[in-house]
Amino acid sequence: KVIFPFVRDLLLTEIPLFNMSVMVFLCIVWALGSLYKFIRLIREYLTLKKFLKYEFSDDHFMNLIPPAYQQHNVKVLPSIKSPCVVGFIKPTIILPNTFFTEKELEYIFQHEYLHISRMDLLLKGIYELLVIIYWWNPLMYIFRQQFSTTIELGVDEALVKNFSVSDRIDYIQLMLKVQNEQNYSDKESE
């Protein structure tokens, strides 16, 4: 039995110009789109790796890193807008070239290490593979944004759970500071 005979007939229809069925044509378009998305992801990764080789070094800034985090891989890149962590095997915390106090750096490192301990990078990597496969579905892009927001909110909630009220206020001020830096650099690049 055929559930949707019209759809089946449409997919099996020959395209005279290409001498192939609509289904084969759509499969080729899907595969080429996935290949394009995969190549783009690899290029972005290689570009990031290249940037990490040429990190900005500021001894004064590196001396502000809290002692508990000095043995970890930390890089400063003036080209990024907010702190982040990259890498599955050897995670690297990347900081923007922005002035942070020692207390703010402590919050940033706690936040980024929560991402590492919760395996958020692995989850985001799996999701990027799903976006490569289902590139044609606009809901995947909307869901990716919501997924990233949910991960960030989860980390923020877990981080401030045991904070005092004044520490929570300081953390919120840090988040606003980073957001303002992002907005400022967005306006500067326009």
PDB file of C-alpha atoms in Angstrom:
ATOM      1  CA  LYS A   1       0.000   0.000   0.000  1.00  0.00           C
ATOM      2  CA  VAL A   2       1.074   3.543  -0.678  1.00  0.00           C
ATOM      3  CA  ILE A   3      -0.001   6.167   1.835  1.00  0.00           C
ATOM      4  CA  PHE A   4       0.628   9.232  -0.313  1.00  0.00           C
ATOM      5  CA  PRO A   5       0.489   8.089  -3.945  1.00  0.00           C
ATOM      6  CA  PHE A   6       0.633  11.688  -5.207  1.00  0.00           C
ATOM      7  CA  VAL A   7       3.878  12.371  -3.312  1.00  0.00           C
ATOM      8  CA  ARG A   8       5.389   9.066  -4.454  1.00  0.00           C
ATOM      9  CA  ASP A   9       4.471   9.789  -8.075  1.00  0.00           C
ATOM     10  CA  LEU A  10       5.876  13.319  -7.801  1.00  0.00           C
ATOM     11  CA  LEU A  11       9.179  12.061  -6.360  1.00  0.00           C
ATOM     12  CA  LEU A  12       9.507   9.413  -9.070  1.00  0.00           C
ATOM     13  CA  THR A  13       8.808  11.885 -11.867  1.00  0.00           C
ATOM     14  CA  GLU A  14      11.714  12.282 -14.277  1.00  0.00           C
ATOM     15  CA  ILE A  15      13.314  15.707 -14.689  1.00  0.00           C
ATOM     16  CA  PRO A  16      14.048  15.800 -18.421  1.00  0.00           C
ATOM     17  CA  LEU A  17      16.766  18.445 -18.191  1.00  0.00           C
ATOM     18  CA  PHE A  18      18.835  16.408 -15.690  1.00  0.00           C
ATOM     19  CA  ASN A  19      17.707  12.947 -16.774  1.00  0.00           C
ATOM     20  CA  MET A  20      16.980  11.902 -13.175  1.00  0.00           C
ATOM     21  CA  SER A  21      13.988  11.641 -10.857  1.00  0.00           C
ATOM     22  CA  VAL A  22      12.927  14.437  -8.535  1.00  0.00           C
ATOM     23  CA  MET A  23      13.884  12.241  -5.551  1.00  0.00           C
ATOM     24  CA  VAL A  24      17.428  11.697  -6.825  1.00  0.00           C
ATOM     25  CA  PHE A  25      17.760  15.416  -7.581  1.00  0.00           C
ATOM     26  CA  LEU A  26      16.593  16.341  -4.064  1.00  0.00           C
ATOM     27  CA  CYS A  27      19.011  13.824  -2.530  1.00  0.00           C
ATOM     28  CA  ILE A  28      21.894  15.368  -4.501  1.00  0.00           C
ATOM     29  CA  VAL A  29      20.884  18.886  -3.382  1.00  0.00           C
ATOM     30  CA  TRP A  30      20.644  17.665   0.244  1.00  0.00           C
ATOM     31  CA  ALA A  31      24.077  15.973   0.076  1.00  0.00           C
ATOM     32  CA  LEU A  32      25.714  19.034  -1.521  1.00  0.00           C
ATOM     33  CA  GLY A  33      24.156  21.322   1.110  1.00  0.00           C
ATOM     34  CA  SER A  34      25.406  19.062   3.914  1.00  0.00           C
ATOM     35  CA  LEU A  35      28.867  18.944   2.367  1.00  0.00           C
ATOM     36  CA  TYR A  36      28.913  22.740   2.086  1.00  0.00           C
ATOM     37  CA  LYS A  37      27.877  23.153   5.764  1.00  0.00           C
ATOM     38  CA  PHE A  38      30.505  20.610   6.850  1.00  0.00           C
ATOM     39  CA  ILE A  39      33.286  22.350   4.895  1.00  0.00           C
ATOM     40  CA  ARG A  40      32.220  25.697   6.359  1.00  0.00           C
ATOM     41  CA  LEU A  41      32.343  24.279   9.897  1.00  0.00           C
ATOM     42  CA  ILE A  42      35.835  22.862   9.283  1.00  0.00           C
ATOM     43  CA  ARG A  43      37.025  26.225   7.868  1.00  0.00           C
ATOM     44  CA  GLU A  44      35.694  28.072  10.923  1.00  0.00           C
ATOM     45  CA  TYR A  45      37.457  25.580  13.200  1.00  0.00           C
ATOM     46  CA  LEU A  46      40.758  25.953  11.323  1.00  0.00           C
ATOM     47  CA  THR A  47      40.465  29.748  11.403  1.00  0.00           C
ATOM     48  CA  LEU A  48      39.911  29.627  15.158  1.00  0.00           C
ATOM     49  CA  LYS A  49      42.919  27.331  15.559  1.00  0.00           C
ATOM     50  CA  LYS A  50      45.028  29.784  13.569  1.00  0.00           C
ATOM     51  CA  PHE A  51      43.884  32.662  15.790  1.00  0.00           C
ATOM     52  CA  LEU A  52      44.741  30.636  18.893  1.00  0.00           C
ATOM     53  CA  LYS A  53      48.345  30.307  17.695  1.00  0.00           C
ATOM     54  CA  TYR A  54      48.711  34.088  17.662  1.00  0.00           C
ATOM     55  CA  GLU A  55      47.144  35.014  20.956  1.00  0.00           C
ATOM     56  CA  PHE A  56      47.567  38.453  22.403  1.00  0.00           C
ATOM     57  CA  SER A  57      49.881  38.371  25.396  1.00  0.00           C
ATOM     58  CA  ASP A  58      49.642  40.830  28.216  1.00  0.00           C
ATOM     59  CA  ASP A  59      51.689  39.856  31.253  1.00  0.00           C
ATOM     60  CA  HIS A  60      49.749  42.221  33.491  1.00  0.00           C
ATOM     61  CA  PHE A  61      46.499  40.599  32.389  1.00  0.00           C
ATOM     62  CA  MET A  62      47.841  37.050  32.779  1.00  0.00           C
ATOM     63  CA  ASN A  63      49.023  37.889  36.307  1.00  0.00           C
ATOM     64  CA  LEU A  64      45.417  38.656  37.248  1.00  0.00           C
ATOM     65  CA  ILE A  65      44.316  35.095  36.526  1.00  0.00           C
ATOM     66  CA  PRO A  66      43.295  33.524  39.827  1.00  0.00           C
ATOM     67  CA  PRO A  67      45.954  31.077  41.109  1.00  0.00           C
ATOM     68  CA  ALA A  68      43.594  28.086  40.927  1.00  0.00           C
ATOM     69  CA  TYR A  69      43.274  28.560  37.147  1.00  0.00           C
ATOM     70  CA  GLN A  70      46.835  29.531  36.142  1.00  0.00           C
ATOM     71  CA  GLN A  71      47.847  26.002  35.170  1.00  0.00           C
ATOM     72  CA  HIS A  72      44.993  25.733  32.642  1.00  0.00           C
ATOM     73  CA  ASN A  73      45.080  26.719  28.987  1.00  0.00           C
ATOM     74  CA  VAL A  74      43.955  30.361  28.794  1.00  0.00           C
ATOM     75  CA  LYS A  75      44.339  32.631  25.778  1.00  0.00           C
ATOM     76  CA  VAL A  76      43.529  36.295  25.204  1.00  0.00           C
ATOM     77  CA  LEU A  77      42.242  37.231  21.766  1.00  0.00           C
ATOM     78  CA  PRO A  78      41.361  40.825  20.970  1.00  0.00           C
ATOM     79  CA  SER A  79      39.100  39.672  18.115  1.00  0.00           C
ATOM     80  CA  ILE A  80      36.499  37.939  20.310  1.00  0.00           C
ATOM     81  CA  LYS A  81      33.704  39.757  22.092  1.00  0.00           C
ATOM     82  CA  SER A  82      33.029  37.595  25.133  1.00  0.00           C
ATOM     83  CA  PRO A  83      34.711  34.833  27.135  1.00  0.00           C
ATOM     84  CA  CYS A  84      34.235  31.314  25.775  1.00  0.00           C
ATOM     85  CA  VAL A  85      35.712  27.842  25.869  1.00  0.00           C
ATOM     86  CA  VAL A  86      36.746  25.793  22.822  1.00  0.00           C
ATOM     87  CA  GLY A  87      38.094  22.288  22.351  1.00  0.00           C
ATOM     88  CA  PHE A  88      36.830  18.859  23.371  1.00  0.00           C
ATOM     89  CA  ILE A  89      40.074  17.160  24.331  1.00  0.00           C
ATOM     90  CA  LYS A  90      42.159  20.100  25.585  1.00  0.00           C
ATOM     91  CA  PRO A  91      39.644  22.823  26.412  1.00  0.00           C
ATOM     92  CA  THR A  92      40.978  26.344  26.060  1.00  0.00           C
ATOM     93  CA  ILE A  93      39.382  29.319  27.731  1.00  0.00           C
ATOM     94  CA  ILE A  94      39.472  32.341  25.457  1.00  0.00           C
ATOM     95  CA  LEU A  95      39.142  35.806  26.925  1.00  0.00           C
ATOM     96  CA  PRO A  96      38.594  39.091  25.114  1.00  0.00           C
ATOM     97  CA  ASN A  97      41.104  41.874  25.509  1.00  0.00           C
ATOM     98  CA  THR A  98      38.910  43.608  28.074  1.00  0.00           C
ATOM     99  CA  PHE A  99      39.833  44.784  31.533  1.00  0.00           C
ATOM    100  CA  PHE A 100      38.457  42.395  34.168  1.00  0.00           C
ATOM    101  CA  THR A 101      39.079  42.557  37.883  1.00  0.00           C
ATOM    102  CA  GLU A 102      40.400  39.495  39.675  1.00  0.00           C
ATOM    103  CA  LYS A 103      36.931  38.797  41.073  1.00  0.00           C
ATOM    104  CA  GLU A 104      35.376  39.084  37.608  1.00  0.00           C
ATOM    105  CA  LEU A 105      37.980  36.678  36.224  1.00  0.00           C
ATOM    106  CA  GLU A 106      37.134  34.254  39.024  1.00  0.00           C
ATOM    107  CA  TYR A 107      33.469  34.338  37.950  1.00  0.00           C
ATOM    108  CA  ILE A 108      34.409  33.924  34.294  1.00  0.00           C
ATOM    109  CA  PHE A 109      36.615  30.911  35.022  1.00  0.00           C
ATOM    110  CA  GLN A 110      33.968  29.310  37.215  1.00  0.00           C
ATOM    111  CA  HIS A 111      31.412  29.810  34.441  1.00  0.00           C
ATOM    112  CA  GLU A 112      33.651  28.365  31.721  1.00  0.00           C
ATOM    113  CA  TYR A 113      34.732  25.415  33.869  1.00  0.00           C
ATOM    114  CA  LEU A 114      31.095  24.579  34.474  1.00  0.00           C
ATOM    115  CA  HIS A 115      30.691  24.359  30.688  1.00  0.00           C
ATOM    116  CA  ILE A 116      33.634  21.976  30.560  1.00  0.00           C
ATOM    117  CA  SER A 117      32.455  19.791  33.448  1.00  0.00           C
ATOM    118  CA  ARG A 118      28.903  19.575  32.085  1.00  0.00           C
ATOM    119  CA  MET A 119      30.190  18.479  28.635  1.00  0.00           C
ATOM    120  CA  ASP A 120      28.388  21.387  26.959  1.00  0.00           C
ATOM    121  CA  LEU A 121      30.937  21.487  24.130  1.00  0.00           C
ATOM    122  CA  LEU A 122      30.164  17.885  23.242  1.00  0.00           C
ATOM    123  CA  LEU A 123      26.434  18.614  23.227  1.00  0.00           C
ATOM    124  CA  LYS A 124      26.961  21.649  20.999  1.00  0.00           C
ATOM    125  CA  GLY A 125      29.171  19.581  18.678  1.00  0.00           C
ATOM    126  CA  ILE A 126      26.494  16.923  18.337  1.00  0.00           C
ATOM    127  CA  TYR A 127      23.944  19.588  17.629  1.00  0.00           C
ATOM    128  CA  GLU A 128      26.168  21.155  14.956  1.00  0.00           C
ATOM    129  CA  LEU A 129      26.307  17.760  13.245  1.00  0.00           C
ATOM    130  CA  LEU A 130      22.506  17.674  13.287  1.00  0.00           C
ATOM    131  CA  VAL A 131      22.430  21.147  11.719  1.00  0.00           C
ATOM    132  CA  ILE A 132      24.776  19.885   8.991  1.00  0.00           C
ATOM    133  CA  ILE A 133      22.435  16.984   8.242  1.00  0.00           C
ATOM    134  CA  TYR A 134      19.189  18.965   8.455  1.00  0.00           C
ATOM    135  CA  TRP A 135      20.492  22.255   7.024  1.00  0.00           C
ATOM    136  CA  TRP A 136      17.325  22.742   4.981  1.00  0.00           C
ATOM    137  CA  ASN A 137      15.075  22.917   8.067  1.00  0.00           C
ATOM    138  CA  PRO A 138      14.749  26.480   9.437  1.00  0.00           C
ATOM    139  CA  LEU A 139      13.612  25.112  12.797  1.00  0.00           C
ATOM    140  CA  MET A 140      17.105  23.689  13.343  1.00  0.00           C
ATOM    141  CA  TYR A 141      18.588  27.218  13.370  1.00  0.00           C
ATOM    142  CA  ILE A 142      15.924  28.521  15.729  1.00  0.00           C
ATOM    143  CA  PHE A 143      16.394  25.515  17.998  1.00  0.00           C
ATOM    144  CA  ARG A 144      20.187  25.963  17.939  1.00  0.00           C
ATOM    145  CA  GLN A 145      19.820  29.510  19.264  1.00  0.00           C
ATOM    146  CA  GLN A 146      17.363  28.377  21.942  1.00  0.00           C
ATOM    147  CA  PHE A 147      19.605  25.421  22.822  1.00  0.00           C
ATOM    148  CA  SER A 148      22.616  27.729  23.320  1.00  0.00           C
ATOM    149  CA  THR A 149      20.556  30.122  25.440  1.00  0.00           C
ATOM    150  CA  THR A 150      19.285  27.240  27.582  1.00  0.00           C
ATOM    151  CA  ILE A 151      22.834  25.953  28.126  1.00  0.00           C
ATOM    152  CA  GLU A 152      24.038  29.418  29.167  1.00  0.00           C
ATOM    153  CA  LEU A 153      21.116  29.933  31.535  1.00  0.00           C
ATOM    154  CA  GLY A 154      21.673  26.494  33.051  1.00  0.00           C
ATOM    155  CA  VAL A 155      25.324  27.276  33.719  1.00  0.00           C
ATOM    156  CA  ASP A 156      24.462  30.690  35.163  1.00  0.00           C
ATOM    157  CA  GLU A 157      21.830  29.143  37.436  1.00  0.00           C
ATOM    158  CA  ALA A 158      24.184  26.406  38.653  1.00  0.00           C
ATOM    159  CA  LEU A 159      26.934  28.965  39.251  1.00  0.00           C
ATOM    160  CA  VAL A 160      24.936  31.450  41.319  1.00  0.00           C
ATOM    161  CA  LYS A 161      23.053  28.802  43.297  1.00  0.00           C
ATOM    162  CA  ASN A 162      25.419  29.085  46.269  1.00  0.00           C
ATOM    163  CA  PHE A 163      26.325  32.763  45.828  1.00  0.00           C
ATOM    164  CA  SER A 164      25.463  35.397  48.381  1.00  0.00           C
ATOM    165  CA  VAL A 165      23.186  38.234  47.306  1.00  0.00           C
ATOM    166  CA  SER A 166      26.146  40.603  46.827  1.00  0.00           C
ATOM    167  CA  ASP A 167      28.009  37.977  44.746  1.00  0.00           C
ATOM    168  CA  ARG A 168      24.908  37.522  42.580  1.00  0.00           C
ATOM    169  CA  ILE A 169      24.738  41.269  42.019  1.00  0.00           C
ATOM    170  CA  ASP A 170      28.448  41.325  41.105  1.00  0.00           C
ATOM    171  CA  TYR A 171      27.910  38.426  38.692  1.00  0.00           C
ATOM    172  CA  ILE A 172      24.956  40.171  37.025  1.00  0.00           C
ATOM    173  CA  GLN A 173      27.063  43.321  36.691  1.00  0.00           C
ATOM    174  CA  LEU A 174      29.781  41.244  35.020  1.00  0.00           C
ATOM    175  CA  MET A 175      27.252  39.800  32.557  1.00  0.00           C
ATOM    176  CA  LEU A 176      26.034  43.326  31.762  1.00  0.00           C
ATOM    177  CA  LYS A 177      29.635  44.497  31.304  1.00  0.00           C
ATOM    178  CA  VAL A 178      30.348  41.690  28.830  1.00  0.00           C
ATOM    179  CA  GLN A 179      27.077  42.395  26.989  1.00  0.00           C
ATOM    180  CA  ASN A 180      27.927  46.095  26.767  1.00  0.00           C
ATOM    181  CA  GLU A 181      31.370  45.226  25.364  1.00  0.00           C
ATOM    182  CA  GLN A 182      29.687  43.036  22.740  1.00  0.00           C
ATOM    183  CA  ASN A 183      27.258  45.791  21.796  1.00  0.00           C
ATOM    184  CA  TYR A 184      30.047  48.389  21.662  1.00  0.00           C
ATOM    185  CA  SER A 185      32.241  46.240  19.404  1.00  0.00           C
ATOM    186  CA  ASP A 186      29.223  45.454  17.173  1.00  0.00           C
ATOM    187  CA  LYS A 187      28.589  49.194  16.698  1.00  0.00           C
ATOM    188  CA  GLU A 188      32.294  49.811  16.119  1.00  0.00           C
ATOM    189  CA  SER A 189      32.449  47.217  13.334  1.00  0.00           C
ATOM    190  CA  GLU A 190      29.481  48.748  11.459  1.00  0.00           C
TER     191      GLU A 190
END
